[in-house]
Tab-separated table of C-alpha atoms in Angstrom:
chain	number	residue	atom	x	y	z
A	942	MET	CA	60.729	97.041	6.968
A	943	THR	CA	60.187	100.668	5.956
A	944	ILE	CA	61.912	103.647	7.583
A	945	LYS	CA	58.522	104.791	8.941
A	946	ARG	CA	57.968	101.458	10.672
A	947	LEU	CA	61.484	101.455	12.123
A	948	LEU	CA	60.958	104.971	13.474
A	949	LEU	CA	57.563	104.004	14.853
A	950	LEU	CA	59.080	100.940	16.524
A	951	GLY	CA	61.799	103.067	18.133
A	952	LEU	CA	59.292	105.633	19.403
A	953	THR	CA	57.092	102.824	20.740
A	954	LEU	CA	60.013	101.388	22.719
A	955	LEU	CA	60.788	104.880	24.059
A	956	ALA	CA	57.153	105.389	25.112
A	957	ILE	CA	57.094	101.972	26.817
A	958	MET	CA	60.335	102.799	28.637
A	959	LEU	CA	59.116	106.208	29.838
A	960	SER	CA	55.756	104.807	30.938
A	961	GLY	CA	57.422	101.849	32.650
A	962	VAL	CA	59.765	104.130	34.595
A	963	SER	CA	56.821	106.303	35.695
A	964	LEU	CA	54.863	103.242	36.828
A	965	LEU	CA	57.863	101.823	38.701
A	966	ASN	CA	58.442	105.187	40.388
A	967	SER	CA	54.877	105.070	41.705
A	968	TRP	CA	55.644	101.735	43.435
A	969	GLN	CA	56.886	103.304	46.676
A	970	LYS	CA	54.745	106.430	46.573
A	971	PRO	CA	51.903	106.661	49.119
A	972	GLN	CA	48.462	105.965	47.738
A	973	PHE	CA	46.080	108.914	47.662
A	974	GLN	CA	43.358	106.745	49.198
A	975	SER	CA	45.372	106.558	52.431
A	976	ARG	CA	45.478	110.363	52.728
A	977	LEU	CA	41.797	110.570	51.827
A	978	GLU	CA	40.878	108.139	54.612
A	979	LEU	CA	42.720	110.335	57.126
A	980	TYR	CA	40.796	113.392	55.925
A	981	GLN	CA	37.536	111.500	56.329
A	982	THR	CA	38.624	110.384	59.803
A	983	ASN	CA	39.338	114.022	60.697
A	984	ILE	CA	35.863	115.117	59.682
A	985	VAL	CA	34.360	112.229	61.685
A	986	LEU	CA	36.295	113.363	64.755
A	987	GLN	CA	35.014	116.891	64.373
A	988	ALA	CA	31.436	115.707	63.845
A	989	GLN	CA	31.487	113.510	66.964
A	990	ALA	CA	31.818	116.669	69.082
A	991	TRP	CA	28.305	117.720	68.002
A	992	GLN	CA	25.770	117.920	70.814
A	993	PRO	CA	22.000	118.075	70.072
A	994	GLU	CA	19.920	120.655	71.889
A	995	ASP	CA	17.775	117.868	73.310
A	996	SER	CA	20.350	115.450	74.723
A	997	SER	CA	17.590	113.027	75.801
A	998	ASP	CA	16.478	112.397	72.199
A	999	ASN	CA	17.806	108.878	71.559
A	1000	SER	CA	16.807	108.902	67.885
A	1001	ILE	CA	19.206	111.781	67.128
A	1002	GLN	CA	22.023	110.058	69.000
A	1003	THR	CA	21.317	106.810	67.128
A	1004	LEU	CA	21.445	108.665	63.790
A	1005	GLN	CA	24.709	110.341	64.776
A	1006	GLU	CA	26.207	106.981	65.764
A	1007	SER	CA	25.110	105.388	62.478
A	1008	ILE	CA	26.983	108.075	60.534
A	1009	LEU	CA	30.082	108.232	62.755
A	1010	GLY	CA	30.398	104.673	64.017
A	1011	ALA	CA	30.385	103.284	67.554
A	1012	ASN	CA	33.780	104.557	68.700
A	1013	PRO	CA	35.335	107.152	66.366
A	1014	LEU	CA	38.390	107.725	68.599
A	1015	GLU	CA	39.448	104.059	68.612
A	1016	SER	CA	39.024	103.809	64.840
A	1017	ALA	CA	40.976	107.039	64.352
A	1018	ILE	CA	43.887	105.836	66.510
A	1019	LYS	CA	44.108	102.612	64.502
A	1020	GLN	CA	44.095	104.494	61.175
A	1021	TYR	CA	46.724	107.006	62.309
A	1022	GLN	CA	48.958	104.263	63.689
A	1023	GLU	CA	48.774	102.397	60.375
A	1024	ALA	CA	49.439	105.646	58.492
A	1025	SER	CA	52.458	106.433	60.691
A	1026	GLU	CA	53.958	102.970	60.133
A	1027	SER	CA	53.302	103.145	56.386
A	1028	VAL	CA	54.890	106.595	55.968
A	1029	HIS	CA	57.839	105.632	58.171
A	1030	THR	CA	58.493	102.525	56.043
A	1031	SER	CA	58.215	104.532	52.807
A	1032	LEU	CA	60.571	107.192	54.199
A	1033	GLN	CA	63.212	104.608	55.135
A	1034	THR	CA	62.928	102.980	51.702
A	1035	THR	CA	63.307	106.296	49.885
A	1036	GLN	CA	66.253	107.354	52.072
A	1037	THR	CA	67.978	104.032	51.375
A	1038	LYS	CA	67.351	104.435	47.657
A	1039	LEU	CA	68.814	107.971	47.687
A	1040	ALA	CA	71.856	106.842	49.695
A	1041	LYS	CA	72.547	104.020	47.199
A	1042	LEU	CA	72.168	106.436	44.302
A	1043	GLN	CA	74.600	108.966	45.836
A	1044	SER	CA	77.180	106.321	46.801
A	1045	SER	CA	77.138	104.510	43.461
A	1046	ALA	CA	80.125	104.743	41.131
A	1047	ILE	CA	77.911	106.150	38.378
A	1048	THR	CA	77.177	109.863	38.593
A	1049	PRO	CA	73.569	110.245	39.833
A	1050	ILE	CA	71.033	111.661	37.384
A	1051	PRO	CA	70.167	115.146	38.796
A	1052	ALA	CA	66.455	114.794	38.014
A	1053	GLU	CA	66.222	111.413	39.772
A	1054	GLU	CA	68.186	112.649	42.786
A	1055	LYS	CA	66.014	115.773	43.024
A	1056	SER	CA	62.855	113.670	42.760
A	1057	LEU	CA	63.964	111.404	45.630
A	1058	GLN	CA	64.918	114.382	47.811
A	1059	LYS	CA	61.526	115.993	47.161
A	1060	SER	CA	59.797	112.716	47.999
A	1061	ILE	CA	61.740	112.494	51.289
A	1062	GLN	CA	60.701	116.049	52.232
A	1063	GLN	CA	57.048	115.249	51.532
A	1064	GLN	CA	57.215	112.012	53.534
A	1065	GLU	CA	58.931	113.740	56.470
A	1066	LYS	CA	56.232	116.406	56.488
A	1067	MET	CA	53.513	113.748	56.324
A	1068	LEU	CA	55.113	111.730	59.143
A	1069	ALA	CA	55.324	114.807	61.394
A	1070	GLU	CA	51.684	115.748	60.737
A	1071	VAL	CA	50.494	112.180	61.376
A	1072	ASP	CA	52.473	111.747	64.620
A	1073	LEU	CA	51.369	115.112	66.020
A	1074	ARG	CA	47.751	114.069	65.545
A	1075	LEU	CA	48.281	110.494	66.708
A	1076	GLY	CA	49.573	111.797	70.025
A	1077	ILE	CA	46.455	113.945	70.537
A	1078	LEU	CA	44.233	110.945	69.808
A	1079	GLN	CA	46.140	108.829	72.307
A	1080	ALA	CA	45.889	111.584	74.938
A	1081	GLN	CA	42.107	111.807	74.434
A	1082	GLN	CA	41.854	108.055	74.963
A	1083	GLN	CA	43.674	108.475	78.311
A	1084	GLU	CA	46.820	106.895	76.831
A	1085	THR	CA	48.908	109.826	78.065
A	1086	ASP	CA	52.191	107.911	78.332
A	1087	ASN	CA	51.875	106.695	74.735
A	1088	ALA	CA	51.026	110.211	73.583
A	1089	VAL	CA	54.074	111.748	75.253
A	1090	LYS	CA	56.227	108.930	73.841
A	1091	THR	CA	54.906	109.625	70.316
A	1092	TRP	CA	55.696	113.347	70.612
A	1093	ASN	CA	59.135	112.720	72.148
A	1094	GLU	CA	60.063	110.341	69.315
A	1095	LEU	CA	58.992	113.001	66.818
A	1096	GLN	CA	61.390	115.476	68.422
A	1097	GLN	CA	64.269	113.030	67.848
A	1098	TYR	CA	63.921	113.153	64.041
A	1099	SER	CA	66.820	115.390	63.057
A	1100	ASP	CA	65.542	116.086	59.534
A	1101	ILE	CA	62.005	117.089	60.523
A	1102	ASN	CA	61.081	120.770	60.189
A	1103	PRO	CA	61.788	122.498	63.556
A	1104	LYS	CA	58.226	123.895	63.706
A	1105	TYR	CA	56.886	120.352	64.102
A	1106	GLN	CA	59.460	119.534	66.765
A	1107	GLU	CA	58.490	122.672	68.704
A	1108	THR	CA	54.791	121.812	68.390
A	1109	ALA	CA	55.477	118.267	69.636
A	1110	GLN	CA	57.418	119.732	72.583
A	1111	SER	CA	54.524	122.040	73.467
A	1112	LEU	CA	51.958	119.227	73.286
A	1113	SER	CA	54.166	116.907	75.316
A	1114	GLY	CA	54.522	119.582	77.975
A	1115	MET	CA	50.767	120.219	78.158
A	1116	TRP	CA	49.944	116.541	78.773
A	1117	SER	CA	52.914	115.822	81.069
A	1118	LYS	CA	52.557	115.322	84.804
A	1119	PRO	CA	52.934	117.993	86.053
A	1120	PRO	CA	52.113	119.995	82.919
A	1121	ARG	CA	54.624	122.442	81.419
A	1122	LEU	CA	53.571	125.416	79.318
A	1123	PHE	CA	55.807	126.878	76.612
A	1124	PRO	CA	55.557	130.534	75.491
A	1125	LYS	CA	54.658	129.886	71.826
A	1126	ALA	CA	52.287	126.948	72.465
A	1127	GLU	CA	49.101	128.654	71.227
A	1128	GLN	CA	50.794	130.056	68.114
A	1129	LEU	CA	52.304	126.674	67.216
A	1130	ILE	CA	48.969	124.892	67.677
A	1131	GLN	CA	47.187	127.437	65.497
A	1132	GLN	CA	49.801	127.134	62.746
A	1133	ASN	CA	50.469	123.386	62.655
A	1134	LEU	CA	47.191	121.738	63.627
A	1135	ASP	CA	43.723	122.010	62.161
A	1136	ALA	CA	40.073	121.047	62.685
A	1137	TRP	CA	39.372	118.744	65.652
A	1138	PHE	CA	43.061	118.385	66.555
A	1139	ARG	CA	43.542	122.133	66.834
A	1140	SER	CA	40.406	122.692	68.948
A	1141	THR	CA	41.264	119.732	71.226
A	1142	ALA	CA	44.803	121.011	71.833
A	1143	LEU	CA	43.568	124.575	72.382
A	1144	GLU	CA	40.925	123.333	74.822
A	1145	LYS	CA	43.621	121.614	76.885
A	1146	LEU	CA	45.822	124.733	76.749
A	1147	TYR	CA	43.017	127.104	77.798
A	1148	GLN	CA	42.087	124.793	80.676
A	1149	LEU	CA	45.665	124.814	81.920
A	1150	GLN	CA	45.827	128.606	81.520
A	1151	GLN	CA	42.372	128.968	83.179
A	1152	ARG	CA	41.155	131.222	80.344
A	1153	GLN	CA	37.398	130.730	80.736
A	1154	GLU	CA	36.357	133.323	78.163
A	1155	ALA	CA	38.589	131.795	75.462
A	1156	LEU	CA	37.331	128.337	76.449
A	1157	SER	CA	33.686	129.396	76.084
A	1158	SER	CA	34.318	130.906	72.648
A	1159	LEU	CA	36.135	127.728	71.615
A	1160	LYS	CA	33.172	125.570	72.710
A	1161	ILE	CA	30.784	127.632	70.571
A	1162	ALA	CA	33.129	127.377	67.573
A	1163	GLN	CA	33.476	123.610	68.148
A	1164	GLN	CA	29.695	123.146	68.062
A	1165	GLU	CA	29.365	125.148	64.839
A	1166	ALA	CA	32.206	123.239	63.200
A	1167	ALA	CA	30.756	119.917	64.375
A	1168	THR	CA	27.349	120.781	62.884
A	1169	GLN	CA	28.941	121.600	59.522
A	1170	ALA	CA	31.081	118.451	59.642
A	1171	LEU	CA	28.056	116.258	60.368
A	1172	LEU	CA	26.189	117.797	57.437
A	1173	LYS	CA	29.143	117.255	55.098
A	1174	LEU	CA	29.505	113.660	56.264
A	1175	ALA	CA	25.826	113.058	55.600
A	1176	ILE	CA	26.246	114.392	52.036
A	1177	ILE	CA	29.465	112.439	51.416
A	1178	ALA	CA	28.034	109.197	52.793
A	1179	THR	CA	24.362	109.357	51.824
A	1180	ILE	CA	24.417	110.410	48.154
A	1181	PRO	CA	27.094	107.925	46.961
A	1182	THR	CA	25.524	105.143	49.059
A	1183	LEU	CA	22.081	105.801	47.592
A	1184	THR	CA	23.535	106.006	44.073
A	1185	ALA	CA	25.451	102.749	44.588
A	1186	PHE	CA	22.278	101.049	45.876
A	1187	ILE	CA	20.358	102.178	42.784
A	1188	GLY	CA	23.282	101.020	40.658
A	1189	LEU	CA	23.286	97.588	42.313
A	1190	ILE	CA	19.559	97.158	41.622
A	1191	LEU	CA	20.077	98.306	38.028
A	1192	LEU	CA	23.009	95.923	37.599
A	1193	ILE	CA	20.973	92.957	38.864
A	1194	PHE	CA	18.094	93.947	36.545
A	1195	LEU	CA	20.408	94.147	33.511
A	1196	LEU	CA	22.013	90.778	34.269
A	1197	VAL	CA	18.646	89.066	34.809
A	1198	GLN	CA	17.291	90.644	31.616
A	1199	ARG	CA	20.386	89.442	29.751
A	1200	LEU	CA	19.739	85.884	30.949
A	1201	LEU	CA	16.034	85.983	30.116
A	1202	LYS	CA	15.991	87.940	26.850
A	1203	GLY	CA	19.409	87.125	25.453
A	1204	ARG	CA	20.220	89.184	22.355
A	1205	GLU	CA	17.131	91.349	22.831
A	1206	SER	CA	18.322	92.669	26.198
A	1207	LEU	CA	19.833	96.109	26.788
A	1208	LEU	CA	23.277	94.693	27.568
A	1209	ALA	CA	23.293	92.808	24.262
A	1210	THR	CA	22.492	95.904	22.175
A	1211	ASN	CA	25.281	96.247	19.578
A	1212	GLY	CA	27.335	93.930	21.791
A	1213	ASP	CA	28.741	91.874	18.910
A	1214	LEU	CA	28.738	94.606	16.250
A	1215	PRO	CA	32.299	95.724	15.378
A	1216	TRP	CA	33.190	99.010	13.696
A	1217	SER	CA	34.323	99.121	10.088
A	1218	THR	CA	37.943	100.271	10.568
A	1219	PRO	CA	39.726	101.548	7.440
A	1220	TRP	CA	43.201	101.909	9.040
A	1221	ASN	CA	45.613	99.321	10.422
A	1222	TRP	CA	47.720	98.855	13.542
A	1223	GLU	CA	50.346	101.384	12.385
A	1224	THR	CA	47.826	104.220	12.594
A	1225	ILE	CA	46.671	103.081	16.042
A	1226	ILE	CA	50.229	102.983	17.399
A	1227	GLN	CA	51.102	106.270	15.720
A	1228	VAL	CA	48.189	108.073	17.385
A	1229	PHE	CA	48.897	106.693	20.843
A	1230	VAL	CA	52.675	106.622	20.881
A	1231	LEU	CA	53.323	109.920	19.123
A	1232	GLY	CA	50.090	111.731	19.950
A	1233	PHE	CA	49.448	110.629	23.522
A	1234	PHE	CA	52.381	109.095	25.395
A	1235	LEU	CA	55.275	111.075	23.927
A	1236	MET	CA	53.199	114.256	23.777
A	1237	GLY	CA	52.233	113.865	27.447
A	1238	GLN	CA	55.529	112.582	28.826
A	1239	LEU	CA	58.158	114.227	26.662
A	1240	PHE	CA	57.132	117.056	24.330
A	1241	ILE	CA	54.695	119.009	26.525
A	1242	PRO	CA	56.756	118.696	29.772
A	1243	GLU	CA	59.827	119.966	27.875
A	1244	LEU	CA	57.806	122.834	26.387
A	1245	LEU	CA	56.459	123.832	29.805
A	1246	SER	CA	59.940	123.679	31.330
A	1247	ILE	CA	61.189	126.458	29.026
A	1248	LEU	CA	58.146	128.696	29.451
A	1249	PRO	CA	58.472	131.550	32.016
A	1250	ILE	CA	55.927	130.036	34.424
A	1251	PRO	CA	56.682	130.576	38.146
A	1252	ARG	CA	57.157	127.258	39.936
A	1253	GLY	CA	57.442	126.168	43.542
A	1254	THR	CA	55.569	129.233	44.800
A	1255	GLY	CA	52.894	127.201	46.589
A	1256	ASN	CA	50.250	129.320	44.846
A	1257	ALA	CA	47.219	127.088	44.257
A	1258	ARG	CA	45.955	129.179	41.334
A	1259	ILE	CA	49.255	128.933	39.484
A	1260	GLU	CA	49.431	125.167	40.092
A	1261	ALA	CA	45.853	124.726	38.875
A	1262	PHE	CA	46.513	126.902	35.820
A	1263	VAL	CA	49.682	124.953	34.932
A	1264	VAL	CA	47.773	121.659	35.221
A	1265	LEU	CA	45.016	122.986	32.948
A	1266	VAL	CA	47.408	124.426	30.353
A	1267	SER	CA	49.511	121.248	30.238
A	1268	TYR	CA	46.389	119.116	29.903
A	1269	LEU	CA	44.970	121.269	27.103
A	1270	LEU	CA	48.306	121.195	25.274
A	1271	VAL	CA	48.458	117.397	25.514
A	1272	ALA	CA	44.852	117.162	24.317
A	1273	PHE	CA	45.469	119.555	21.417
A	1274	GLY	CA	48.638	117.738	20.398
A	1275	SER	CA	47.059	114.286	20.634
A	1276	LEU	CA	43.909	115.244	18.729
A	1277	SER	CA	46.028	116.971	16.074
A	1278	VAL	CA	48.054	113.783	15.551
A	1279	LEU	CA	44.783	111.821	15.428
A	1280	TYR	CA	43.318	114.145	12.808
A	1281	PHE	CA	46.353	114.115	10.510
A	1282	SER	CA	46.650	110.319	10.922
A	1283	ILE	CA	43.105	109.503	9.773
A	1284	ARG	CA	42.093	112.432	7.547
A	1285	ARG	CA	42.947	110.513	4.363
A	1286	PHE	CA	40.214	108.024	5.331
A	1287	PHE	CA	37.497	110.726	5.374
A	1288	PRO	CA	34.552	110.372	5.122
A	1289	LEU	CA	34.611	107.756	7.874
A	1290	PRO	CA	32.237	104.776	7.977
A	1291	GLU	CA	29.058	104.880	10.060
A	1292	HIS	CA	29.183	105.161	13.908
A	1293	TRP	CA	32.643	106.784	14.103
A	1294	PHE	CA	32.943	109.646	16.655
A	1295	ARG	CA	29.169	110.027	16.976
A	1296	PHE	CA	27.644	112.881	18.997
A	1297	ASN	CA	23.901	112.313	18.739
A	1298	VAL	CA	22.098	114.767	21.016
A	1299	PHE	CA	18.650	113.465	20.077
A	1300	SER	CA	18.967	109.972	21.535
A	1301	ASN	CA	18.934	108.201	24.889
A	1302	TRP	CA	22.587	109.052	25.677
A	1303	PHE	CA	21.632	110.716	28.956
A	1304	LEU	CA	20.017	107.528	30.306
A	1305	TRP	CA	23.007	105.432	29.244
A	1306	GLY	CA	25.432	107.858	30.903
A	1307	LEU	CA	23.460	108.208	34.138
A	1308	GLY	CA	22.698	104.489	34.356
A	1309	GLY	CA	26.339	103.683	33.635
A	1310	TYR	CA	27.460	105.973	36.449
A	1311	CYS	CA	25.118	104.296	38.936
A	1312	THR	CA	26.255	100.787	37.975
A	1313	ALA	CA	29.929	101.803	37.918
A	1314	LEU	CA	29.851	102.901	41.581
A	1315	PRO	CA	29.316	99.503	43.283
A	1316	ILE	CA	31.635	97.768	40.798
A	1317	VAL	CA	34.545	100.184	41.232
A	1318	VAL	CA	34.048	100.394	45.015
A	1319	ILE	CA	34.344	96.607	45.362
A	1320	VAL	CA	37.404	96.518	43.094
A	1321	SER	CA	38.940	99.433	45.052
A	1322	LEU	CA	38.495	97.609	48.366
A	1323	ILE	CA	40.293	94.573	46.961
A	1324	ASN	CA	42.934	96.857	45.485
A	1325	GLN	CA	43.562	98.482	48.879
A	1326	LYS	CA	44.337	95.084	50.393
A	1327	LEU	CA	46.788	94.318	47.591
A	1328	TRP	CA	48.756	97.574	47.695
A	1329	GLN	CA	48.621	98.349	51.434
A	1330	GLY	CA	48.633	102.116	50.945
A	1331	GLN	CA	51.378	102.187	48.281
A	1332	GLY	CA	51.378	102.490	44.499
A	1333	GLY	CA	50.981	106.234	43.946
A	1334	SER	CA	47.958	108.233	42.792
A	1335	ASN	CA	46.869	110.977	40.463
A	1336	PRO	CA	48.542	114.184	41.790
A	1337	LEU	CA	45.529	116.243	40.668
A	1338	LEU	CA	43.402	114.595	43.368
A	1339	GLN	CA	45.869	115.576	46.091
A	1340	MET	CA	45.964	119.169	44.808
A	1341	ALA	CA	42.169	119.353	44.759
A	1342	LEU	CA	41.943	117.924	48.284
A	1343	GLU	CA	44.388	120.397	49.804
A	1344	SER	CA	43.438	123.525	47.841
A	1345	ARG	CA	41.669	126.307	49.749
A	1346	ASP	CA	41.286	128.727	46.830
A	1347	ASN	CA	37.894	128.835	45.085
A	1348	THR	CA	39.396	129.984	41.795
A	1349	ALA	CA	41.909	127.121	41.885
A	1350	LEU	CA	39.118	124.685	42.716
A	1351	GLY	CA	37.109	125.987	39.759
A	1352	ILE	CA	40.084	125.402	37.433
A	1353	PHE	CA	40.621	121.906	38.855
A	1354	PHE	CA	36.931	121.169	38.353
A	1355	PHE	CA	37.005	122.328	34.718
A	1356	THR	CA	40.104	120.212	34.064
A	1357	ALA	CA	38.771	117.017	35.645
A	1358	ALA	CA	35.019	117.247	34.999
A	1359	ILE	CA	34.931	118.799	31.498
A	1360	ALA	CA	38.301	118.738	29.701
A	1361	ALA	CA	39.343	115.223	30.804
A	1362	PRO	CA	36.051	113.445	29.944
A	1363	PHE	CA	35.927	115.043	26.491
A	1364	PHE	CA	39.551	114.326	25.551
A	1365	GLU	CA	39.924	110.877	27.126
A	1366	GLU	CA	36.606	109.562	25.838
A	1367	PHE	CA	37.282	110.901	22.348
A	1368	LEU	CA	40.663	109.140	22.298
A	1369	PHE	CA	40.110	105.915	24.258
A	1370	ARG	CA	36.463	105.135	23.496
A	1371	GLY	CA	36.016	107.163	20.311
A	1372	PHE	CA	39.199	106.024	18.529
A	1373	LEU	CA	41.041	103.191	20.303
A	1374	LEU	CA	38.159	100.883	21.218
A	1375	PRO	CA	36.526	100.837	17.738
A	1376	SER	CA	39.940	100.520	16.057
A	1377	LEU	CA	40.736	97.404	18.087
A	1378	THR	CA	37.545	95.678	16.874
A	1379	ARG	CA	39.398	95.161	13.582
A	1380	TYR	CA	41.667	92.673	15.388
A	1381	THR	CA	39.568	91.349	18.264
A	1382	SER	CA	35.983	90.997	19.495
A	1383	VAL	CA	34.048	93.930	20.940
A	1384	TRP	CA	34.591	92.538	24.448
A	1385	GLY	CA	38.307	92.121	23.760
A	1386	ALA	CA	38.470	95.722	22.516
A	1387	ILE	CA	36.641	96.952	25.631
A	1388	PHE	CA	39.108	95.171	27.929
A	1389	ALA	CA	42.261	96.183	26.016
A	1390	SER	CA	41.223	99.847	25.755
A	1391	SER	CA	40.272	99.889	29.453
A	1392	LEU	CA	43.650	98.470	30.482
A	1393	LEU	CA	45.504	101.049	28.389
A	1394	PHE	CA	43.233	103.788	29.782
A	1395	ALA	CA	44.180	102.718	33.324
A	1396	ALA	CA	47.915	102.409	32.554
A	1397	ALA	CA	47.912	105.877	30.969
A	1398	HIS	CA	47.291	107.394	34.442
A	1399	LEU	CA	50.782	106.125	35.439
A	1400	SER	CA	49.888	104.911	38.956
A	1401	LEU	CA	50.140	101.218	39.788
A	1402	SER	CA	47.525	101.442	42.526
A	1403	GLU	CA	44.946	102.870	40.105
A	1404	ILE	CA	45.218	100.223	37.382
A	1405	LEU	CA	42.563	97.844	38.761
A	1406	PRO	CA	39.906	100.464	39.691
A	1407	LEU	CA	40.411	102.433	36.468
A	1408	THR	CA	40.282	99.264	34.369
A	1409	ALA	CA	36.935	98.458	35.992
A	1410	LEU	CA	35.701	102.002	35.315
A	1411	GLY	CA	37.002	101.789	31.737
A	1412	MET	CA	35.084	98.543	31.213
A	1413	VAL	CA	31.824	100.234	32.218
A	1414	LEU	CA	32.655	103.225	29.999
A	1415	GLY	CA	33.370	100.853	27.122
A	1416	ILE	CA	30.129	98.917	27.588
A	1417	VAL	CA	28.104	102.133	27.716
A	1418	TYR	CA	29.752	103.443	24.544
A	1419	THR	CA	29.539	100.236	22.513
A	1420	ARG	CA	25.851	99.814	23.426
A	1421	SER	CA	24.791	103.427	22.877
A	1422	ARG	CA	27.190	104.174	19.965
A	1423	ASN	CA	27.213	107.754	21.242
A	1424	LEU	CA	30.264	109.454	22.758
A	1425	LEU	CA	28.007	111.789	24.742
A	1426	SER	CA	26.943	108.854	26.943
A	1427	SER	CA	30.463	107.829	28.004
A	1428	MET	CA	31.495	111.481	28.350
A	1429	LEU	CA	28.561	112.082	30.708
A	1430	LEU	CA	29.453	109.003	32.773
A	1431	HIS	CA	33.103	110.082	32.942
A	1432	SER	CA	32.128	113.645	33.890
A	1433	LEU	CA	29.743	112.465	36.620
A	1434	TRP	CA	32.446	110.188	38.032
A	1435	ASN	CA	35.105	112.896	38.168
A	1436	SER	CA	32.604	115.477	39.459
A	1437	GLY	CA	31.448	113.207	42.285
A	1438	THR	CA	35.047	112.528	43.285
A	1439	LEU	CA	35.963	116.220	43.249
A	1440	ILE	CA	32.891	117.338	45.200
A	1441	SER	CA	33.731	114.798	47.922
A	1442	LEU	CA	37.326	116.058	47.975
A	1443	PHE	CA	36.196	119.679	48.213
A	1444	LEU	CA	33.926	118.869	51.155
A	1445	LEU	CA	36.621	116.877	52.941
A	1446	GLY	CA	39.341	119.438	52.231
A	1447	SER	CA	37.242	122.381	53.361
A	1448	ASN	CA	36.800	120.749	56.752
A	1449	ASN	CA	40.513	120.174	57.277
């Protein structure tokens, strides 16, 4: 075995170890989908406060009910109770893990200890936010005793930020019998609650204080916010549902056509035609191990750590800029390794890295997006049952959901909707998938490249949905033989996700 192969083997083992550790670390992290569901529940709660001008119009009320569901409060209580239990379990697990690490005979690794402590802080914050809101939901459902119990238990958590304990005390006092008002109640509600929860708590406070003018202004603001929330819900629910319906019809058509026409069908186009690959497995591993995994998990993070970039400031623009810069550096490094690895094979055989503007790439990309929606949604529902809210998620999605800065949102959008589709499709569909057809069938290459594409996101909970998405991306690319088609599909997918997050985040 040559020195190059030994070095490549060692780097491969290192990349597998680093990726494995990252995947294992995501095991106990909360899934982003759980937080997203709470945001959607919040917007539903705000929208249910909407009152039409003509209250006797049953058609409007029926439409509102079809969007919001029969009993939004009951559904919200169930979701927040499940979220509270899930976060509480995760917090206990992380605290136990940290305690074992600190009490072990081996000196704890500072980075691992710091990561666990940061995770505990995030989980404590999440638990406090969830329990504050759960109590308000219970109070609105006339479960006052349960609400007061929830807030009192929150005050007993010694490690929770005092501002949440004070807010819980104020809420508990307002709904107690007889009620008790604390001096900073309004300030605490304004600071630590938002959307429907804030307006509901303020309404109770103003009623107790008999502040009719403030109550009237709050009612007007509630109606305006409810109107906006209902509109956003209609956009979030209607457009994806319509797209998924079109995709389902298109999927049935393609499958029926495949059965009837066989090799002459659209799905069979280029389906069994492999690429002519001039390089071997060493080049494939070199590009992915050195150019992608080590560049993304070792070289670029180390480079960023020594750069004078302010961290931990909570500034959304800086966070967005750091994400973009790190992503561009990884992309530049990976594509540079790719170029220097295959340049001796230039000129490449036909169909490699094709960008044919004058073809039907747009139809393939748009059709692929429509068909991907129902497939990935079904897989995601199954995935949710398997992971029960755990398994981690892409941190970029959480940042995009919680950002309130338009400039930061614009940077996030460029990163996810333009930079990511170009780089990831060029690497996974443009290079990896065709390269694998040297050793396996086109279908085998589609599956293997999709699985690696999903694993590269380093979140256990995302492996199944992203593998399904990668399969659709692979089918679209192998049939169209045009990277523009899979890049369009990928961009539409990320754009749709981000737009939904922006709408949900702006309401919370």
